[in-house]
Coordinates of C-alpha atoms in Angstrom, one line a residue:
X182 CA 137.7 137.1 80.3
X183 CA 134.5 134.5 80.6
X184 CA 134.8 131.7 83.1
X185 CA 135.7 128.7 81.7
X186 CA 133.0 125.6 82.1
X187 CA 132.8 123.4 84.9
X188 CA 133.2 120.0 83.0
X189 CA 133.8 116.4 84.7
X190 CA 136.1 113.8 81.8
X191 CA 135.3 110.6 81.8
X192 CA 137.8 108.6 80.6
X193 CA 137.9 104.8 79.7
X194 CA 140.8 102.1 80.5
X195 CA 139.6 100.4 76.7
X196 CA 141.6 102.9 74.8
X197 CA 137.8 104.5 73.6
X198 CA 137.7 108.5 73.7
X199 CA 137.3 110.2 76.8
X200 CA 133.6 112.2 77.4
X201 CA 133.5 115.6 78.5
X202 CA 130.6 116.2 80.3
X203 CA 129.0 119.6 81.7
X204 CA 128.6 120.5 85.5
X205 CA 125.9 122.5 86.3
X206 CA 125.3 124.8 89.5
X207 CA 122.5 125.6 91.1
X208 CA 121.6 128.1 93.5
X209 CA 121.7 126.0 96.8
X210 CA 123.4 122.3 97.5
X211 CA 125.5 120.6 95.1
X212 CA 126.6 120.6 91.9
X213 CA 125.6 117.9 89.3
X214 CA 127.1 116.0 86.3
X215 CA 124.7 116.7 82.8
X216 CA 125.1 112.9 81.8
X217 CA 122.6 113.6 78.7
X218 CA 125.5 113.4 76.6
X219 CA 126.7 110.3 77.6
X220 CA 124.2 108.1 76.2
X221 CA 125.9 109.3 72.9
X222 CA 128.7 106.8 73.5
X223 CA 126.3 103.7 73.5
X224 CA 126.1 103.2 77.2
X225 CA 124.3 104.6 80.3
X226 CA 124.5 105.4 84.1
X227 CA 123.0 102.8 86.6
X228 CA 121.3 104.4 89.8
X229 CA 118.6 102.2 91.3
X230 CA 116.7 104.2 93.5
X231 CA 118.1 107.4 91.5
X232 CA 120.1 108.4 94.9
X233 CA 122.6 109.7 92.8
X234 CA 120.7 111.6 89.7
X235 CA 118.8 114.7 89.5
X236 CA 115.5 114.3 87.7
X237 CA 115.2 117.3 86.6
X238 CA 115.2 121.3 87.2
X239 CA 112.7 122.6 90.4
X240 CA 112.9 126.3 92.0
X241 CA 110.3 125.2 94.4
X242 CA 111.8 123.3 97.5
X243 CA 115.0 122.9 98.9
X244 CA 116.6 120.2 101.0
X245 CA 119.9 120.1 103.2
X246 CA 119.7 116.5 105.1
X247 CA 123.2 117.2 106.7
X248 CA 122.6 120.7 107.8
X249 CA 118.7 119.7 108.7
X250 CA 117.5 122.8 106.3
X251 CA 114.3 122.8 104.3
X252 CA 113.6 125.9 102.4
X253 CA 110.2 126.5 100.2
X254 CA 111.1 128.9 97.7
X255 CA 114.0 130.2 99.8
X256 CA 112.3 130.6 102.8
X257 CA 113.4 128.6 105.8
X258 CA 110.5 126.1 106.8
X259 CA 110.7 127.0 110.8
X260 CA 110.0 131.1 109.6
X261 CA 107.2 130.1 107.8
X262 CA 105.6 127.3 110.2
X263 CA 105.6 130.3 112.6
X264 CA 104.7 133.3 111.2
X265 CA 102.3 132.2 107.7
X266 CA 99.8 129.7 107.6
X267 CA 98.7 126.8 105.2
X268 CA 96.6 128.5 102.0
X269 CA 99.4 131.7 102.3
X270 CA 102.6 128.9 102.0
X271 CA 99.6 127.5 99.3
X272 CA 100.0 130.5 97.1
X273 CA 104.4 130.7 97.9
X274 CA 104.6 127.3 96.2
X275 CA 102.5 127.8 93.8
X276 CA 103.5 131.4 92.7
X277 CA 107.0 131.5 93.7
X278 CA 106.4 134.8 96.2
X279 CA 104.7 135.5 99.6
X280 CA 101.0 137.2 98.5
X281 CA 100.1 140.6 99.4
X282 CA 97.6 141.2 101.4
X283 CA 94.9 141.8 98.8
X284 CA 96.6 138.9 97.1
X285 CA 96.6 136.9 100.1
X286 CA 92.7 137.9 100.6
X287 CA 91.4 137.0 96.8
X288 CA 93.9 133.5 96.9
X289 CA 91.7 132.2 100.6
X290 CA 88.5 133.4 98.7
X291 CA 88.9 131.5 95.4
X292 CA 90.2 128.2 97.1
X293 CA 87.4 128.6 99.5
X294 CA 84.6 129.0 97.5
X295 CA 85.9 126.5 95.3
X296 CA 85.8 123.4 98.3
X297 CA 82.3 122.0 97.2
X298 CA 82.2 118.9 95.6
X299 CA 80.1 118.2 92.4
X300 CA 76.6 116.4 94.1
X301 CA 76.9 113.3 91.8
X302 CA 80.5 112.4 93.3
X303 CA 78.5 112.1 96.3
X304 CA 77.6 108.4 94.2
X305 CA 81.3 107.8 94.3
X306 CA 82.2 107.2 98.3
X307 CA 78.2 105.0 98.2
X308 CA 80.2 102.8 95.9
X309 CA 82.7 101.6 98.1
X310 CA 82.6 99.3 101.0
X311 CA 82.2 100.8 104.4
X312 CA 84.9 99.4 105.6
X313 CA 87.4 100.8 102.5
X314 CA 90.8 102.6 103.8
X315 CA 90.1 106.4 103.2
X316 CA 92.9 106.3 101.1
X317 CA 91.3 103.9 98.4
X318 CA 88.7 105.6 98.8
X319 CA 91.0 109.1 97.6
X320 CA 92.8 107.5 94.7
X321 CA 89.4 106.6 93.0
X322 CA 87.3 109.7 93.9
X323 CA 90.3 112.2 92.7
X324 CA 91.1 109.9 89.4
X325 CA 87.1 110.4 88.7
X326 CA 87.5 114.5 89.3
X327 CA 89.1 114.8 85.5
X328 CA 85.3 113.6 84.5
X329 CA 83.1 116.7 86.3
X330 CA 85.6 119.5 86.0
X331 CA 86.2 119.1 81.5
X332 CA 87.1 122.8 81.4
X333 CA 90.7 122.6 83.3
X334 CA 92.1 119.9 81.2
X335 CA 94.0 121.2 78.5
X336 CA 97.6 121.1 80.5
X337 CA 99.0 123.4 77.9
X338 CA 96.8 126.6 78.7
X339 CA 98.3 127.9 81.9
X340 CA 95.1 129.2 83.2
X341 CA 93.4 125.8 82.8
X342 CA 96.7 124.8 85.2
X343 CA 95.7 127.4 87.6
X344 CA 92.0 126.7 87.8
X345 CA 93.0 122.8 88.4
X346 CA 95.7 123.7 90.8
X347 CA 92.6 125.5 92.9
X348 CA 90.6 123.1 93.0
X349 CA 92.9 120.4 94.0
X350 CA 93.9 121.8 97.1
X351 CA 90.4 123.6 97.6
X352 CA 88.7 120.0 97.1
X353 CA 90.9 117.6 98.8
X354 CA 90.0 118.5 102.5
X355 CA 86.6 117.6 101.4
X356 CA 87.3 114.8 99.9
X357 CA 89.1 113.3 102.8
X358 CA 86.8 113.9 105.4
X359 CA 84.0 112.8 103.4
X360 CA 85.8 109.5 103.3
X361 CA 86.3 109.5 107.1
X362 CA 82.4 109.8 107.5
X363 CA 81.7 107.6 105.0
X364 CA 83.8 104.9 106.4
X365 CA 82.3 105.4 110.0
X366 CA 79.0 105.4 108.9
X367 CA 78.2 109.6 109.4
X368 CA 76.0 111.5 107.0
X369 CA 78.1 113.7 104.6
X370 CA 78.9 116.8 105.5
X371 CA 79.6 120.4 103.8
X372 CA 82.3 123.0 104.3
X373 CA 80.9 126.1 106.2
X374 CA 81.6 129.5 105.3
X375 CA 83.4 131.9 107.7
X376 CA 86.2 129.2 108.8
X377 CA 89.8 128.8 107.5
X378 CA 91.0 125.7 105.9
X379 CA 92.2 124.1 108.8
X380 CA 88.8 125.0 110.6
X381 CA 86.7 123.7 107.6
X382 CA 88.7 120.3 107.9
X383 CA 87.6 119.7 111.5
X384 CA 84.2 121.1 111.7
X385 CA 83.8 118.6 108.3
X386 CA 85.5 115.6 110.4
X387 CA 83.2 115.6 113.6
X388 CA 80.6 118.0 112.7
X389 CA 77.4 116.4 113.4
X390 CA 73.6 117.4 112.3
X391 CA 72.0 117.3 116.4
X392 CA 74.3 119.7 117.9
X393 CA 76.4 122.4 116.9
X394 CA 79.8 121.9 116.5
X395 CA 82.9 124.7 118.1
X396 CA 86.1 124.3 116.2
X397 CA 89.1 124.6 118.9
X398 CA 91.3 127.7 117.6
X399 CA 94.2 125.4 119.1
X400 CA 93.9 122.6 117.6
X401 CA 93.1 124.4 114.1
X402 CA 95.9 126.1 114.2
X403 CA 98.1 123.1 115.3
X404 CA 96.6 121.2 112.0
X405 CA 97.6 124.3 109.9
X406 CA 100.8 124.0 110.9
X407 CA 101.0 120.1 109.8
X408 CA 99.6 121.1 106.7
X409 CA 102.6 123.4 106.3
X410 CA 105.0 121.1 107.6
X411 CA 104.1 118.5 105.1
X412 CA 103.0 121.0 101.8
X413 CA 106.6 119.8 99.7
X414 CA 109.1 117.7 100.4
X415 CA 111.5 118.0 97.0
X416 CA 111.5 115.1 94.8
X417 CA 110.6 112.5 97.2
X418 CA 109.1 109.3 95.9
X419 CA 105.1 110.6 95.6
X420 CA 106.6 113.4 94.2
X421 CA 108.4 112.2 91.3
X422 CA 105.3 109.9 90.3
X423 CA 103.3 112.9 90.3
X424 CA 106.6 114.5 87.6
X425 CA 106.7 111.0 85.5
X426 CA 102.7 110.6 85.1
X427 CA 102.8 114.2 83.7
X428 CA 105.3 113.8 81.5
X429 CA 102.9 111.4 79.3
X430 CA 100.5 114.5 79.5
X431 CA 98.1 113.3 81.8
X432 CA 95.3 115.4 83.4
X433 CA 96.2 116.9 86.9
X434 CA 93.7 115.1 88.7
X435 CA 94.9 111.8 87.8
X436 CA 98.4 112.9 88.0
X437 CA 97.5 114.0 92.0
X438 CA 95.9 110.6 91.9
X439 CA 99.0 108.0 91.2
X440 CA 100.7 110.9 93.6
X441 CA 97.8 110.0 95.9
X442 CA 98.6 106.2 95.6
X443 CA 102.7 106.5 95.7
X444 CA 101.8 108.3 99.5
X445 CA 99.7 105.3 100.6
X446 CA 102.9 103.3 101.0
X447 CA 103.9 102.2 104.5
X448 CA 107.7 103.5 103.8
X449 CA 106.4 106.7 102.5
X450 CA 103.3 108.9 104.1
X451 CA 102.8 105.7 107.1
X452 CA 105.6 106.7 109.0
X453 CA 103.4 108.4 111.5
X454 CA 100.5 105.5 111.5
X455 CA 103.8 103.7 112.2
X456 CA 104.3 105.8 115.7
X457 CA 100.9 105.2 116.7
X458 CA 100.9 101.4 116.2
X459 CA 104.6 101.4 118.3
X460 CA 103.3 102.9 121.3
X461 CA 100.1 100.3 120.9
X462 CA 102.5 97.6 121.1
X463 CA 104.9 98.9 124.1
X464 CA 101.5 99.1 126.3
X465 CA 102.8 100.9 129.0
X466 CA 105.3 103.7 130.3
X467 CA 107.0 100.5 132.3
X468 CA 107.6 98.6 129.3
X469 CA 109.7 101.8 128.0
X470 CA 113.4 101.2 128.9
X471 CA 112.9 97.3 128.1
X472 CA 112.1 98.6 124.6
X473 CA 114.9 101.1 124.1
X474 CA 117.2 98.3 125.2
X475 CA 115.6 96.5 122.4
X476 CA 116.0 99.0 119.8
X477 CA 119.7 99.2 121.0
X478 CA 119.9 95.4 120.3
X479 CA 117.8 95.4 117.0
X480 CA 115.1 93.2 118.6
X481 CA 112.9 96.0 118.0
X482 CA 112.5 98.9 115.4
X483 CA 112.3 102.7 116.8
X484 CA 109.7 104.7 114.5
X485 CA 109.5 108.3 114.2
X486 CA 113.0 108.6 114.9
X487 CA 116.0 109.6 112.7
X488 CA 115.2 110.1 109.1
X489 CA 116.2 109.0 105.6
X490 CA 117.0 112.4 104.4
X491 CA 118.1 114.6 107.1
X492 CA 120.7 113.4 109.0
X493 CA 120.8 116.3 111.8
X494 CA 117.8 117.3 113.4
X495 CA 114.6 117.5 111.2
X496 CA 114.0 121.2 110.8
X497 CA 110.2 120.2 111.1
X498 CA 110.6 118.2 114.1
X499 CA 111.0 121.3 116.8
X500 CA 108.2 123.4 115.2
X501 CA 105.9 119.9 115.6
X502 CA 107.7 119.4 119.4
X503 CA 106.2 122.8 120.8
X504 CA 103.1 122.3 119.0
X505 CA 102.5 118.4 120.4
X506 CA 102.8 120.6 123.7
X507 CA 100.3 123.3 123.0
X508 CA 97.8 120.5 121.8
X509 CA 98.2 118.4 125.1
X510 CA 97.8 121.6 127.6
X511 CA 95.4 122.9 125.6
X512 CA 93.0 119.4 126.2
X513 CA 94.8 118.9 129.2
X514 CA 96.6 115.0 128.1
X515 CA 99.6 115.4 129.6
X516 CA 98.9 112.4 131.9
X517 CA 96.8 110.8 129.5
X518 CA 98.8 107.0 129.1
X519 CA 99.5 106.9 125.5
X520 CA 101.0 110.5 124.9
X521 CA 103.1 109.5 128.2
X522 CA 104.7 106.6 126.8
X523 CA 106.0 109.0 124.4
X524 CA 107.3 111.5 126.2
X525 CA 109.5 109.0 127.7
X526 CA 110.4 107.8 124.6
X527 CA 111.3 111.3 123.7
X528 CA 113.4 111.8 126.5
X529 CA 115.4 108.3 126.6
X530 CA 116.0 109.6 123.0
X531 CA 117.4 112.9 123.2
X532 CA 119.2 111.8 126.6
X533 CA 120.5 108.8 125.4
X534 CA 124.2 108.7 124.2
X535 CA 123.3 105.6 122.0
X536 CA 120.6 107.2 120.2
X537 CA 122.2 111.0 120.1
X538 CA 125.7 109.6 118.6
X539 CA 123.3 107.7 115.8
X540 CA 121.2 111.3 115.6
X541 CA 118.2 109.4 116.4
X542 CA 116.3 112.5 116.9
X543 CA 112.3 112.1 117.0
X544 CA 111.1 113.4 113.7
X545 CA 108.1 115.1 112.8
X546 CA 106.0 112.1 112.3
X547 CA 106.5 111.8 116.0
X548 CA 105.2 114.3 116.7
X549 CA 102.4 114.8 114.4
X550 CA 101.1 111.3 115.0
X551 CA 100.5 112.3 118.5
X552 CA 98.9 115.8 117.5
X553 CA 96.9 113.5 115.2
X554 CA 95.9 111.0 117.9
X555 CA 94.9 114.2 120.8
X556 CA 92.6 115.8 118.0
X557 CA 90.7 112.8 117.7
X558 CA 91.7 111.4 114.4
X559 CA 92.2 107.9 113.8
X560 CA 95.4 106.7 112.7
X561 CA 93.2 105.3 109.0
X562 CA 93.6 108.9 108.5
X563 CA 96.9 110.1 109.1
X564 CA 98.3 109.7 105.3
X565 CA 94.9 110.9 104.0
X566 CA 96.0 114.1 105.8
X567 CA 99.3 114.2 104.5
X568 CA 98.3 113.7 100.7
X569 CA 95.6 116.6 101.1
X570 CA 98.5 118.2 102.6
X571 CA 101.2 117.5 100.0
X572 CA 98.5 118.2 97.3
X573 CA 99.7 121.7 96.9
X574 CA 103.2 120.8 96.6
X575 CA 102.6 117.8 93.7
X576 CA 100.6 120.3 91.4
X577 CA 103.3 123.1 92.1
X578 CA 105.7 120.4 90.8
X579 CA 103.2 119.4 87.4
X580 CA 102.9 122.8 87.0
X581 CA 106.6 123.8 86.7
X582 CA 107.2 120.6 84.6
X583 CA 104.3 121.3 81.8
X584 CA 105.4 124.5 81.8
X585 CA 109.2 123.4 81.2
X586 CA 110.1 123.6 77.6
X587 CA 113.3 121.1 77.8
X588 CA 109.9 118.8 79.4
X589 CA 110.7 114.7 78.1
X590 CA 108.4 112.3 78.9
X591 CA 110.4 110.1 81.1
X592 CA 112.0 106.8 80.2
X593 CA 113.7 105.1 82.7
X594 CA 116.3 102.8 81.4
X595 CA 117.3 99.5 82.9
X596 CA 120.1 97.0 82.7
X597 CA 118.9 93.9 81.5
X598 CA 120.6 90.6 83.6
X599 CA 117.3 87.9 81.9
X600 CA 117.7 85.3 79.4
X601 CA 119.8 86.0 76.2
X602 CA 117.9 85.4 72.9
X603 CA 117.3 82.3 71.9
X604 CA 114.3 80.4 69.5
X605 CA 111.2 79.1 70.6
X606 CA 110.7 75.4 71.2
X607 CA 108.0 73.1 70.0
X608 CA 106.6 71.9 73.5
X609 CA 106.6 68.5 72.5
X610 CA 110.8 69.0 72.4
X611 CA 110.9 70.6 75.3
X612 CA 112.6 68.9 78.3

């Protein structure tokens, strides 16, 4: 005998029919109400914020906030942040499966070969201020990619997907560091053969002409690791942009580009700018109690800690913790003022009973704003690491929605509370 259907009535206190509407499983997390049925009966649901609807369908990335999991395609972030490294968790999102090894060999060689940029975008960063946030500077230069690269547009061919998705995540380190040197006034630079991703990134970041320049394996390695860290996130607010622009049929660069653009928000990828500018204004490892006491009496506001989605532990944070320690042994600031003001920070918080009943846990933009900081990098580029980052997680997400037949272009609905109708008045009668 067949299961009978999960359905949810919906019943009115009007005397109008009751609804039955569908509830659908999915593999992990809760279940959810199909309301597409409902706008049948003349009305619709109200969600601002959509904290209570599912957008749509996604096998890629799973969240528990309450349990403090994070899965990419099944597989627990902390397995992967330790044993795989950026382009390998590249191809899982991408493909739904961990690579081969030959398949893991030819994926690193195609995105590798494919980091150049077309000489005339070169023209692009000489048209901006010097002075331009590196992340203007992104949104324009990957919006103008869709005018060099003509023969990956058509969104409906999936190999034309495939070549895009390449060069997206391929191009965006470049892309970002050449913004970097732009704004500080370095000559361009070039990826060099022989390095990994994370390498390529630093050596074009500080490489300069006069000497040569030795990538620390330590501090590559502890970049990897916040490229994987921040690769998906679900259908966070970037995210979903990235879904609604594609569901007009847009082209994938400017798709990654209002992505791009959704990130550069403070309350989105400038949490951990936000760390850096905190310790800047407590000064000094003295200062540190008065400020906690201030936090506690919502003088001031603690960032980096807690998070909007998980409400345990962020899965990401511990991974970031141990590697914020390898980073500072390795180039021995352990003492050095700054990243000591945040170690006491770190331990009032997990000490504290104020802050551990609130599970005020430092996240992962703690951490990785200090990794960040001990590299070298300026805090103007902390989110344009995170969007080259999350780049391979938005065009996983167009991909699997172009390639959705139940795809709609979306159309958010609204409830109107403006002016009823009424006729237009001569302005010599109005009063």
């Amino acid at each position: 005998m067949a299961d009978t259907p999960n359905t949810v009535t919906l019943s009115y206190n009007n005397g109008q029919s009751s609804i039955e509407l569908p509830v659908l499983k999915g593999t992990l997390g809760p279940d959810v109400v199909d309301i597409r049925a409902f706008g049948k009966t003349g009305m619709f649901t109200h969600d601002p914020g959509f904290l209570s609807t599912s957008s749509c369908e996604s096998k890629i990335t799973f969240i528990d906030g309450d349990l403090g999991q994070l899965y990419y395609r099944g597989y627990p972030i902390e397995q992967l942040a330790e044993k795989s490294d950026y382009l390998e968790v590249c191809y899982l999102l991408l493909n739904g499966e961990l690579p081969t090894a030959e398949q893991k060999k030819n994926f690193d060689y195609t995105v590798m070969r494919h980091n150049m940029l077309h000489d005339q975008i070169h023209n692009f960063f000489r048209g901006f201020r010097r002075d331009a946030h590196p992340m203007a500077v992104m949104v324009g230069v990957v919006g103008a990619l869709s005018a060099f690269y003509h023969d990956s547009l058509d969104i409906n061919d999936p190999r034309h997907r495939e070549v895009a998705a390449f060069r997206l995540v391929a191009k965006l380190p470049t892309i970002a560091a050449q913004a970097y040197r732009y704004n500080r006034g370095l000559p361009l630079s070039y990826p060099k053969a022989g390095l990994t991703y994370a390498e390529n990134f630093l050596y074009m970041m500080f490489s300069t002409p006069v000497e040569e320049y030795k990538v620390n394996p330590i501090t590559a390695r502890a970049l990897d690791r916040i490229f994987t860290l921040h690769a998906d996130h679900e259908q966070n607010a970037s995210t979903s942009t990235v879904r609604l622009s594609g569901s007009s049929g847009a082209n994938p660069f400017a798709c990654i580009a209002a992505g791009i653009a959704c990130l550069w928000g403070p309350s989105h990828g400038g949490a951990n700018e936000a760390v850096l500018k905190m310790l800047d204004e407590i000064g000094d490892v003295a200062n540190v109690a008065d400020f906690m006491q201030g936090v506690k009496d919502k003088r001031y506001k603690l960032m980096g800690f807690g998070h909007r989605v998980y409400k345990n532990m962020d899965p990401r944070a511990a991974i970031m913790k141990q590697t914020c320690d390898e980073v500072l042994n390795e180039l021995g600031l352990h003492n050095d003022p700054k990243f000591k003001l945040a170690m006491a920070l770190e331990k009032i918080a997990l000490e504290d009973p104020y802050f551990i009943e609130r599970k005020l846990y430092p996240n992962v933009d703690f951490y990785s704003g200090i990794v960040l900081s001990a590299i070298g990098i300026p805090v103007s580029m902390f989110t344009p690491i995170f969007a080259l980052a999350r780049t391979v997680g938005w065009i996983s997400h167009w991909s699997e929605m172009i390639a959705d037949p139940a795809m709609k272009i979306g159309r958010p609905r609204q409830l109107y509370t403006g002016a009823p109708r009424r006729d237009y008045v001569e302005i010599a009668n109005r009063k």
